[in-house]
Short mmCIF file of C-alpha atoms in Angstrom, two decimals:
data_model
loop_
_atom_site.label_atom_id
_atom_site.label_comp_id
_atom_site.label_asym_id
_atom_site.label_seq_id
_atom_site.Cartn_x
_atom_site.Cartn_y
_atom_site.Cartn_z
CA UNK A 1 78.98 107.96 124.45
CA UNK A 2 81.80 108.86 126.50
CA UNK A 3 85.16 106.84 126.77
CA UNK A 4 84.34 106.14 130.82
CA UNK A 5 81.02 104.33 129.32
CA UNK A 6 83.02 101.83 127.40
CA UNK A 7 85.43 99.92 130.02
CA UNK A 8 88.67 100.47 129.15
CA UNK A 9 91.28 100.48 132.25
CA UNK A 10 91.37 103.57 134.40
CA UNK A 11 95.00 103.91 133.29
CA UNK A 12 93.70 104.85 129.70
CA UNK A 13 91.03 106.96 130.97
CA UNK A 14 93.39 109.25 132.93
CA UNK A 15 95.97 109.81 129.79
CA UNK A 16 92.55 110.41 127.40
CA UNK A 17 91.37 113.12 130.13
CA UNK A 18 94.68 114.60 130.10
CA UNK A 19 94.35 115.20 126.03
CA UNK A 20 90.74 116.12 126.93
CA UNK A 21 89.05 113.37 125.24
CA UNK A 22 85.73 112.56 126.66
CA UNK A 23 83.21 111.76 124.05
CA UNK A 24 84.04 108.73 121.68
CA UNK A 25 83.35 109.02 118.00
CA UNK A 26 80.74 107.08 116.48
CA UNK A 27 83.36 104.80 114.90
CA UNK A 28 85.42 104.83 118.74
CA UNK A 29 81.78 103.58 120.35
CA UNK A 30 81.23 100.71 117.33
CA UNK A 31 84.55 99.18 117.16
CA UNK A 32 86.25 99.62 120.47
CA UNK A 33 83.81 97.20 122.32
CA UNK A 34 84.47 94.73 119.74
CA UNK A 35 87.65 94.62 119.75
CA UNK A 36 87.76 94.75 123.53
CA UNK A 37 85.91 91.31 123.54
CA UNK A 38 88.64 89.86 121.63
CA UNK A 39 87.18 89.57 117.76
CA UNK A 40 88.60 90.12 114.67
CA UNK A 41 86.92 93.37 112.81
CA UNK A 42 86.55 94.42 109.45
CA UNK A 43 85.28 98.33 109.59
CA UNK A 44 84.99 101.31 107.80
CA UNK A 45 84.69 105.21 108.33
CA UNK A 46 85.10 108.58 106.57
CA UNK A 47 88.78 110.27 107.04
CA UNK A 48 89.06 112.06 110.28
CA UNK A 49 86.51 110.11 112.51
CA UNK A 50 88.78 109.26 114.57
CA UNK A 51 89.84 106.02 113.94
CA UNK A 52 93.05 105.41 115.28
CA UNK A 53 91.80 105.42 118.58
CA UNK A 54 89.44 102.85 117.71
CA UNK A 55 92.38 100.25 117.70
CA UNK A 56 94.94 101.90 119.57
CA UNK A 57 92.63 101.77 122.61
CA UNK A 58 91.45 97.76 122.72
CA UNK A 59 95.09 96.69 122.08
CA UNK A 60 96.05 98.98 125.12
CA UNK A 61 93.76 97.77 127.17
CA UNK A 62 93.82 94.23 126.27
CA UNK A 63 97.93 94.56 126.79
CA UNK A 64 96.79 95.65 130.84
CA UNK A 65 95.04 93.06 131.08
CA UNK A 66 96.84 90.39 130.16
CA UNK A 67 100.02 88.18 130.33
CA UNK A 68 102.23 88.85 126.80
CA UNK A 69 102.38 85.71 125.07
CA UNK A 70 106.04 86.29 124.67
CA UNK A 71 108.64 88.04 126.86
CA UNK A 72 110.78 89.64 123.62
CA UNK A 73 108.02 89.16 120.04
CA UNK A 74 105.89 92.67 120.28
CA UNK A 75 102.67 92.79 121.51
CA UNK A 76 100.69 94.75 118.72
CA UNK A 77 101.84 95.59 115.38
CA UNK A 78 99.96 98.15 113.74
CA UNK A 79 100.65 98.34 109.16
CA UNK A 80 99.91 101.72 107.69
CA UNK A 81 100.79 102.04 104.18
CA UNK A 82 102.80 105.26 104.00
CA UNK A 83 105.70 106.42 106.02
CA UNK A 84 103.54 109.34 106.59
CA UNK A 85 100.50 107.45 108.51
CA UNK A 86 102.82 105.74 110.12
CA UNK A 87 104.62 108.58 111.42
CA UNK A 88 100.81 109.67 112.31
CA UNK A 89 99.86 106.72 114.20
CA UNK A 90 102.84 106.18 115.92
CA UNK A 91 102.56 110.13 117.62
CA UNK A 92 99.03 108.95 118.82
CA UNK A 93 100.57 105.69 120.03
CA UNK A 94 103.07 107.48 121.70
CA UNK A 95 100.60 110.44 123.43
CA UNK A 96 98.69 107.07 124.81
CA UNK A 97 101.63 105.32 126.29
CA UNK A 98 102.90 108.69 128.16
CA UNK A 99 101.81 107.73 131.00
CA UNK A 100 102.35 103.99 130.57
CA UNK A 101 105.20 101.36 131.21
CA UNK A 102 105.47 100.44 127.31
CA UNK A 103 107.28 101.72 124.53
CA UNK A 104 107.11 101.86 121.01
CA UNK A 105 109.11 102.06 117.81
CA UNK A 106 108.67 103.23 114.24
CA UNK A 107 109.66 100.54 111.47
CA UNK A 108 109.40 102.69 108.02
CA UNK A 109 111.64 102.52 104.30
CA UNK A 110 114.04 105.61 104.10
CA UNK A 111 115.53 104.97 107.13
CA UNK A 112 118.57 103.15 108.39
CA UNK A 113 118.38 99.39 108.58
CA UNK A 114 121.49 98.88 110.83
CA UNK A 115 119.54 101.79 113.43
CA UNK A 116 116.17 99.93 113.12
CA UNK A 117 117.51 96.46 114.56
CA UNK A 118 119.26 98.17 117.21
CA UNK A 119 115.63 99.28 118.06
CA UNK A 120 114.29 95.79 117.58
CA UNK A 121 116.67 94.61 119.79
CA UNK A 122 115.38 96.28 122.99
CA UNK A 123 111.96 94.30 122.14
CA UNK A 124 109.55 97.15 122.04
CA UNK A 125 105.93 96.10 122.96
CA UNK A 126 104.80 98.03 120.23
CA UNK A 127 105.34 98.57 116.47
CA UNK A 128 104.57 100.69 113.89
CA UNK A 129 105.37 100.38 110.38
CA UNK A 130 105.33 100.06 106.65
CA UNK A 131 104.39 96.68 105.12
CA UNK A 132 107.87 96.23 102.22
CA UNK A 133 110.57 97.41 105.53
CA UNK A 134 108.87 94.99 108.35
CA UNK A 135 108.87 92.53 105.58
CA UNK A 136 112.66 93.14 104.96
CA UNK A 137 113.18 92.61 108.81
CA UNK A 138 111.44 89.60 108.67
CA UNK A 139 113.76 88.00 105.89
CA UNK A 140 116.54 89.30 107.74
CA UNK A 141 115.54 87.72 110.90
CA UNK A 142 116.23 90.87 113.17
CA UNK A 143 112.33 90.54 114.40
CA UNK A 144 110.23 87.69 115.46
CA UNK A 145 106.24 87.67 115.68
CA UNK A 146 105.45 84.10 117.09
CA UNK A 147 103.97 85.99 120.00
CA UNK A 148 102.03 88.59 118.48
CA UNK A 149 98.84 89.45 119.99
CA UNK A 150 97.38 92.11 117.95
CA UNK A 151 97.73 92.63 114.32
CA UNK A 152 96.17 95.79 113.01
CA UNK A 153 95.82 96.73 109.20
CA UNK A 154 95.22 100.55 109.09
CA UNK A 155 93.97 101.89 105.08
CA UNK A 156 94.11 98.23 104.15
CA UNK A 157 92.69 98.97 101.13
CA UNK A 158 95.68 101.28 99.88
CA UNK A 159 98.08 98.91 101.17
CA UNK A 160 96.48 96.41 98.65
CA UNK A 161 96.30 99.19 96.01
CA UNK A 162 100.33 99.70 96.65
CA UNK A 163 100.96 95.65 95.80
CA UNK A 164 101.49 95.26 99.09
CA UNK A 165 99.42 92.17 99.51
CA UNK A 166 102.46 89.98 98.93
CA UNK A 167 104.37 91.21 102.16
CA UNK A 168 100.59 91.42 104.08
CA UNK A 169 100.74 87.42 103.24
CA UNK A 170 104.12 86.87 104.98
CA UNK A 171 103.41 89.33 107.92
CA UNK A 172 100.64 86.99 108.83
CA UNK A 173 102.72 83.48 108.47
CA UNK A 174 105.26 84.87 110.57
CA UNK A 175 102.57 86.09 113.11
CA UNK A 176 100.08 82.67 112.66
CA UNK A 177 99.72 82.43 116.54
CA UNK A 178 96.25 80.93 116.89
CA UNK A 179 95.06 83.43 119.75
CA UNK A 180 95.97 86.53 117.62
CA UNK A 181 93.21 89.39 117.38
CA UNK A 182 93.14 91.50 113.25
CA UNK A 183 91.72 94.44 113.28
CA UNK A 184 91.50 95.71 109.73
CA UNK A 185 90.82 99.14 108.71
CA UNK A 186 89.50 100.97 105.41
CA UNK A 187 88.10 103.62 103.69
CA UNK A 188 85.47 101.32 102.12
CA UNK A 189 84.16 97.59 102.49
CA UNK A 190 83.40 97.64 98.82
CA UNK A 191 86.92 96.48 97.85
CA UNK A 192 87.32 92.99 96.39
CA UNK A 193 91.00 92.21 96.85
CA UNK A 194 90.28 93.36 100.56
CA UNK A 195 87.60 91.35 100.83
CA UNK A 196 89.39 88.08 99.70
CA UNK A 197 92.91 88.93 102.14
CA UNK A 198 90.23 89.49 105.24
CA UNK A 199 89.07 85.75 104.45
CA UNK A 200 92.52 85.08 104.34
CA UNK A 201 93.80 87.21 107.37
CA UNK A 202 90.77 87.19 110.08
CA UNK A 203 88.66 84.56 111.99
CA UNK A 204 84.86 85.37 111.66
CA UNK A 205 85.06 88.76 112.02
CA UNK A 206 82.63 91.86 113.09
CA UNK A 207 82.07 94.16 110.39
CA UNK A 208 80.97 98.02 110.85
CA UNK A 209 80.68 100.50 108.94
CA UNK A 210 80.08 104.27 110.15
CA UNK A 211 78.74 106.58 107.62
CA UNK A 212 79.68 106.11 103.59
CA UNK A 213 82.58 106.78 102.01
CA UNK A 214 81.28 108.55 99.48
CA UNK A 215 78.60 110.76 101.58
CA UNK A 216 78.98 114.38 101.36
CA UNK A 217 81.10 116.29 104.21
CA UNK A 218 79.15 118.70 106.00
CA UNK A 219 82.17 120.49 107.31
CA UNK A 220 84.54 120.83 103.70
CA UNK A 221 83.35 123.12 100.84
CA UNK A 222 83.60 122.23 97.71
CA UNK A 223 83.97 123.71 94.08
CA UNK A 224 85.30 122.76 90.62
CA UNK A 225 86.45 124.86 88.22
CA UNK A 226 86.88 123.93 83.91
CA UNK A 227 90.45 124.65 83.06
CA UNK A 228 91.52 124.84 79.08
CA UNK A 229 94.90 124.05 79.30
CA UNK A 230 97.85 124.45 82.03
CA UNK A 231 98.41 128.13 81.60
CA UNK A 232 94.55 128.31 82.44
CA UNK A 233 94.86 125.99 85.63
CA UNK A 234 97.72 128.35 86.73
CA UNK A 235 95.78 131.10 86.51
CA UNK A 236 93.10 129.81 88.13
CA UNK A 237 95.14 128.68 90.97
CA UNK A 238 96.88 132.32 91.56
CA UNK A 239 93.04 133.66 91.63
CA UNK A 240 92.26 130.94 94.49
CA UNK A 241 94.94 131.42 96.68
CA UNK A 242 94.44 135.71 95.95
CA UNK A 243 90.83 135.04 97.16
CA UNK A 244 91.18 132.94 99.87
CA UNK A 245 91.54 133.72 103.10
CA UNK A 246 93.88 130.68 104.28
CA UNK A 247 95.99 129.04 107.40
CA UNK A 248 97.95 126.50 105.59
CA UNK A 249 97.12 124.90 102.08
CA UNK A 250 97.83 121.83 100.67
CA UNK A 251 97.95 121.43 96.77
CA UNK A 252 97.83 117.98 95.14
CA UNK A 253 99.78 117.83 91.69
CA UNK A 254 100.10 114.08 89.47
CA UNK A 255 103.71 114.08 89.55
CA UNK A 256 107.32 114.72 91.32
CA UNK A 257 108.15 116.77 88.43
CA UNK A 258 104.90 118.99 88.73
CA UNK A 259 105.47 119.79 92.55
CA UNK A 260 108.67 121.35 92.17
CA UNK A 261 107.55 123.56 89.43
CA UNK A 262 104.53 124.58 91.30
CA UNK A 263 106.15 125.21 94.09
CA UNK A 264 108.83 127.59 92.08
CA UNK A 265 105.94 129.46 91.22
CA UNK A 266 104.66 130.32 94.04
CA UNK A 267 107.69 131.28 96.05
CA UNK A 268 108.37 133.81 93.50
CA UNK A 269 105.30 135.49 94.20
CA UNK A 270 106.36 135.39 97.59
CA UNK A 271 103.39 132.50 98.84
CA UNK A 272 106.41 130.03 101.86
CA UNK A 273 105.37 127.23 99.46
CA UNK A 274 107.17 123.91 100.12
CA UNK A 275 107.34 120.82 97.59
CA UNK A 276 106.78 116.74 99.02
CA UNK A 277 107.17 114.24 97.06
CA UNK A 278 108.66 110.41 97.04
CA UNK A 279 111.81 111.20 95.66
CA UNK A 280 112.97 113.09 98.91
CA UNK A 281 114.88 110.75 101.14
CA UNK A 282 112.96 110.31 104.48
CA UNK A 283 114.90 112.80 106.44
CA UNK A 284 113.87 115.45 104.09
CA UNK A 285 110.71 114.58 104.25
CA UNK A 286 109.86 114.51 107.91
CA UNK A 287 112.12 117.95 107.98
CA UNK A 288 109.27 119.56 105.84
CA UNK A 289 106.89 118.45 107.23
CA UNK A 290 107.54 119.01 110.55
CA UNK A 291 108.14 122.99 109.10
CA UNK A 292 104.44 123.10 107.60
CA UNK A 293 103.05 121.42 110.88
CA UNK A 294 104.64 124.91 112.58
CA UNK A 295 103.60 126.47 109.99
CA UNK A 296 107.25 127.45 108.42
CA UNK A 297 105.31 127.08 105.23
CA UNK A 298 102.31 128.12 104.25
CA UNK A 299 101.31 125.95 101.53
CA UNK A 300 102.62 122.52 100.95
CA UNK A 301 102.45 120.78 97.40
CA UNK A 302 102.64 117.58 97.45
CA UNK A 303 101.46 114.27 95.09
CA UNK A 304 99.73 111.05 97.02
CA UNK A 305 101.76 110.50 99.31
CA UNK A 306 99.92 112.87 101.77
CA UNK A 307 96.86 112.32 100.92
CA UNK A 308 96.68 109.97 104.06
CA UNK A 309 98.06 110.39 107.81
CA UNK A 310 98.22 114.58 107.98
CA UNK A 311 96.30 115.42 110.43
CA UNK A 312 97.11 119.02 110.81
CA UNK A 313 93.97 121.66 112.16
CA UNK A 314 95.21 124.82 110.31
CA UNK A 315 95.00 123.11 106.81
CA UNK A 316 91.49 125.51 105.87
CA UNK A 317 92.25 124.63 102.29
CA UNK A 318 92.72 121.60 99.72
CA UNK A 319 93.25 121.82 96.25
CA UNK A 320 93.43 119.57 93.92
CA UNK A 321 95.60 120.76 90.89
CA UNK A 322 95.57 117.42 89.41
CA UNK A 323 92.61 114.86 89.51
CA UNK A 324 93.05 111.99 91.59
CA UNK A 325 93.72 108.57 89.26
CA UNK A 326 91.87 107.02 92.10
CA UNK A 327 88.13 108.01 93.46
CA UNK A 328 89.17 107.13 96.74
CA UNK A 329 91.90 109.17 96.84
CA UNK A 330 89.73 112.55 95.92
CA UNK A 331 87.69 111.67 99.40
CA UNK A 332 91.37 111.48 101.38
CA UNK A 333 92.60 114.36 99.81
CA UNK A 334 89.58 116.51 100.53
CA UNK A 335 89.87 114.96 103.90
CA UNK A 336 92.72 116.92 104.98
CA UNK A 337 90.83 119.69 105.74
CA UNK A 338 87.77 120.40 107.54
CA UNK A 339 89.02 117.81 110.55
CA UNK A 340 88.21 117.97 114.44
CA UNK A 341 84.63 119.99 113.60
CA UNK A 342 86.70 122.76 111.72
CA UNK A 343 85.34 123.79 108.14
CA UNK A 344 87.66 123.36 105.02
CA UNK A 345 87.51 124.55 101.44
CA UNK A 346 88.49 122.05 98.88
CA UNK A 347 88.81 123.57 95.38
CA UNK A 348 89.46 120.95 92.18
CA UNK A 349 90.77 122.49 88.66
CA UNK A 350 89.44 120.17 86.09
CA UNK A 351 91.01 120.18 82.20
CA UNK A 352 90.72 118.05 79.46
CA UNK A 353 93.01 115.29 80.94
CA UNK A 354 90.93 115.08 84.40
CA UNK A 355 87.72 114.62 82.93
CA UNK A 356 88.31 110.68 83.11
CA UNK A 357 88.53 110.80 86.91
CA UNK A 358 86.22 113.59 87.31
CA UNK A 359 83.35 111.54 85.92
CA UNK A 360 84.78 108.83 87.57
CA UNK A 361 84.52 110.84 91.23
CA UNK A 362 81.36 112.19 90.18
CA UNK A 363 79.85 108.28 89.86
CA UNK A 364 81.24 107.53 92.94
CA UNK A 365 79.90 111.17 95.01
CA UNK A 366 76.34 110.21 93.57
CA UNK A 367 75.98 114.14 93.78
CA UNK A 368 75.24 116.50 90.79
CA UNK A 369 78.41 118.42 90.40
CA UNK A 370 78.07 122.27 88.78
CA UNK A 371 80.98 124.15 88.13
CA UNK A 372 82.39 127.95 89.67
CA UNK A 373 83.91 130.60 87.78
CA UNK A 374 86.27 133.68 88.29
CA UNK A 375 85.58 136.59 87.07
CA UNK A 376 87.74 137.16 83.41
CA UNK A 377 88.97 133.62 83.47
CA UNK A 378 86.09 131.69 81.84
CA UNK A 379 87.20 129.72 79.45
CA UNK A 380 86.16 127.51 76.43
CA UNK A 381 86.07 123.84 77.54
CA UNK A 382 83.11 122.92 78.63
CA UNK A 383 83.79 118.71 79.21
CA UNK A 384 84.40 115.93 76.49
CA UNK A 385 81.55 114.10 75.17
CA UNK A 386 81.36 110.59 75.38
CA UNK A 387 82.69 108.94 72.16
CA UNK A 388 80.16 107.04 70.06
CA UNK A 389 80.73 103.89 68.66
CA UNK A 390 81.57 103.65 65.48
CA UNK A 391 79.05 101.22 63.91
CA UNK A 392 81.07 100.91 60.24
CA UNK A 393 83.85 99.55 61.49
CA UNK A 394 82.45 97.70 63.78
CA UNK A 395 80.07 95.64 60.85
CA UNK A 396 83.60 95.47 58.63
CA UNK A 397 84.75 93.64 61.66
CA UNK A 398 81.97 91.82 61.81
CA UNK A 399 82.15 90.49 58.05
CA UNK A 400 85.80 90.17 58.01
CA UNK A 401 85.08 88.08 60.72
CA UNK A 402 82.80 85.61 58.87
CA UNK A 403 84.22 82.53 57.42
CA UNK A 404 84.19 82.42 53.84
CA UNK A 405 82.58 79.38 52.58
CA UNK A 406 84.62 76.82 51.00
CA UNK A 407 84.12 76.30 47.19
CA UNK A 408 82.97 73.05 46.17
CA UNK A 409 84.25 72.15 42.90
CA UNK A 410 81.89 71.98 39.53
CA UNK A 411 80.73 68.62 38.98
CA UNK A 412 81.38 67.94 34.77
CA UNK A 413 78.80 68.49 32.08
CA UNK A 414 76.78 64.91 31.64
CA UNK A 415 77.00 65.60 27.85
CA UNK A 416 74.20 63.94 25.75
CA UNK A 417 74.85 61.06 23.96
CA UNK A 418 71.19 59.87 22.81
CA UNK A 419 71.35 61.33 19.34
CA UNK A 420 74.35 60.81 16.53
CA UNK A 421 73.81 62.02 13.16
CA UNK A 422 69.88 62.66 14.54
CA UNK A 423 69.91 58.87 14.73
CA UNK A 424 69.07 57.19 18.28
CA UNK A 425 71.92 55.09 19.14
CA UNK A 426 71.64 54.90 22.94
CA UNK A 427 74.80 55.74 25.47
CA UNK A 428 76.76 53.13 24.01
CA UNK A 429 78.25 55.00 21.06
CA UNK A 430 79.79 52.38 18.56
CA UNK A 431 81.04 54.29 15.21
CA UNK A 432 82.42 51.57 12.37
CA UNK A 433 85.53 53.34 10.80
CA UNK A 434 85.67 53.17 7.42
CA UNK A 435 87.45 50.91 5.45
CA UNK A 436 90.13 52.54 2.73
CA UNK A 437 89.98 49.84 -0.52
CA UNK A 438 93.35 48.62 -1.39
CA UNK A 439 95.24 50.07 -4.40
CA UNK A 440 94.70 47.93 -7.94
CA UNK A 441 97.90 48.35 -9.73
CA UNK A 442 96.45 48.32 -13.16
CA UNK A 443 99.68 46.46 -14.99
#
């Protein structure tokens, strides 16, 4: 369907034409009528359908055509639950409002407070954020959001798995306006704690779901390899980037600690790499990240906290250095390449720590999984079998676990008393003592 088809305002039409948008997504042609007629909506979608659209549209539009509830309070407030998505929605929001009257400002953590009210002071119409800093505003009372229209919960399901559902609770008490629109967003419906904050959060709402999380991508590649130990994975990884013929990669390691030693690595073989990681204040990190967007670096290794919001067309590679804890997270990973109808390689090194959440993403892929070798680097472990229960010390359980029966105590012998001197004298047992005779003095 094309974005003309759907109704939004001619002013919206113009600005998509200008970025050469035409055809909506399937996830664009569910949601974005629903939301235009003013419900609250639950949906889901693979990563890079297109989805920010979906909401930053209807709010748009529904802001054109309407009278703001409040002259200063925002009109839409859109969560995302890493500086880095919200960075990523907020350049979309921004390429949309280019041509309009409204602006728009970025609420994240890393940045300065004192800076950020002076922003919320000049009552933007439009807010994106993290969930803990708009919180923080909140308490200090530098932003009100009695007259919030739109409330939009983008990767709602991370937020939750961040223990953000606290400050999600007090975001919507300070925004309880009665004609406010939710629009909730997430990688997957099947999420319980999601489930019970939408009862909380929305008003009868529309759910859709386009396509399964955990279908296969048509447009990403990918391979696992068995790794014995870290020297092996190393290896393996030099051999993947040697064969590979690459734009930009991005490399997913467990921990702060593992990124900069990767990324050590592979400078001194010469590779631009670049290390990301929480630990970098949040000038650092838009700094590099701006340089791999232009391609300063060539390969960026990062933990989690990218897994989400890059949307950058030259990444043809993902690897995954470190299984995700997370199923989820494997299919956001993998989603950073292979985006707009470009193809993508993602490449996972499996050793004896991953197995866990390789089985685990395995389950969740519902597809049979064989692994690729290199040439000279095969090497011995072939998976961990699952343990078997040990049934001995499970039955000494089981009988130390039985209560011991209490001893009753022995009764006494009834001795018999029929018989005395093989005489029958009854139970009553008389016995005469004898008599000693008195001494006869003889004088």
């Amino acid at each position: 369907m094309q974005f003309k088809d759907l109704g939004l305002d001619n002013r919206l039409l113009k600005t998509l034409n200008h970025f050469a948008f035409k055809k909506a997504t399937d996830i664009q042609h569910q949601a974005i009528p629903v939301a235009m007629a003013g419900k609250d909506l639950v949906a889901s979608s693979k990563t890079g359908s297109g989805k920010t659209l979906a909401f930053v549209l209807p709010m748009l539009h529904k802001s054109l055509k309407s009278k703001s509830f409040s002259a200063k309070d925002p009109r839409g407030l859109i969560l995302a639950p890493t500086r880095e998505l919200a960075k990523q929605v907020y350049g979309e929001l921004r390429s949309m409002l280019s041509s309009l009257s409204y602006d728009a400002t970025l609420i994240v953590g890393g940045e300065n407070f004192n800076d950020q009210v002076k922003a919320l002071k000049r009552y933007p119409k439009f807010i994106v954020a993290t969930p803990g800093r708009l919180a923080d505003h909140l308490e200090h009372r530098s932003l009100y959001l009695e007259g919030l229209e739109t409330l939009i919960l983008d990767e709602a399901d991370r937020m939750l798995d961040l223990g953000f559902a606290p400050e999600l609770r007090r975001i919507n008490k300070a925004a309880k306006h009665r004609r406010r629109q939710t629009l909730m967003f997430s990688a997957t419906l099947d999420h319980a704690e999601m489930n019970e904050i939408a009862a909380e959060l929305l008003d009868a709402p529309k759910r859709i779901a386009v396509g399964v999380s955990n279908q296969e991508h048509t447009d990403i590649t990918q391979k696992f390899y068995l790794c014995d130990h870290l020297d092996h994975k190393e290896a393996i990884l030099e051999r993947a980037l040697e064969e590979a013929e690459y734009k930009q990669v991005i490399i997913f390691t467990a921990t702060r600690d593992d990124t900069e030693r990767l990324t050590a690595k592979l400078n001194e073989k010469k590779l631009k790499a670049v290390a990301l990681s929480g630990g970098l204040t949040q000038t650092q990190r838009n700094t590099i990240m701006s340089q791999f967007e232009r391609a300063v670096f060539k390969i960026l290794v990062t933990t989690d906290i990218a897994s989400r919001g890059l949307d950058i067309p030259n990444v043809t590679h993902v690897i995954n250095f470190d299984m995700p804890k997370h199923t989820e997270e494997y299919v956001h990973r993998v989603g950073r390449t292979g985006r707009a109808g470009n193809k993508g390689d993602a490449i996972s090194l499996v050793g004896p720590k991953d197995w866990a959440s390789f089985k685990r993403i395995e389950l969740y892929l519902q597809q049979d999984i064989n692994f690729s070798i290199f040439d000279g680097l095969k090497g011995k472990f072939k998976g961990l079998k699952p343990s078997k229960p040990d049934y001995r010390k499970t039955n000494a359980t089981q009988e130390k676990a039985k209560p011991q029966a209490k001893k009753t105590a022995k009764k006494p012998v009834k001795r018999d008393k029929t018989f005395y001197k093989t005489t029958a004298v009854g139970d009553n047992i008389f016995i005469p003592k004898k008599k000693v005779a008195p001494k006869v003095d003889d004088e």
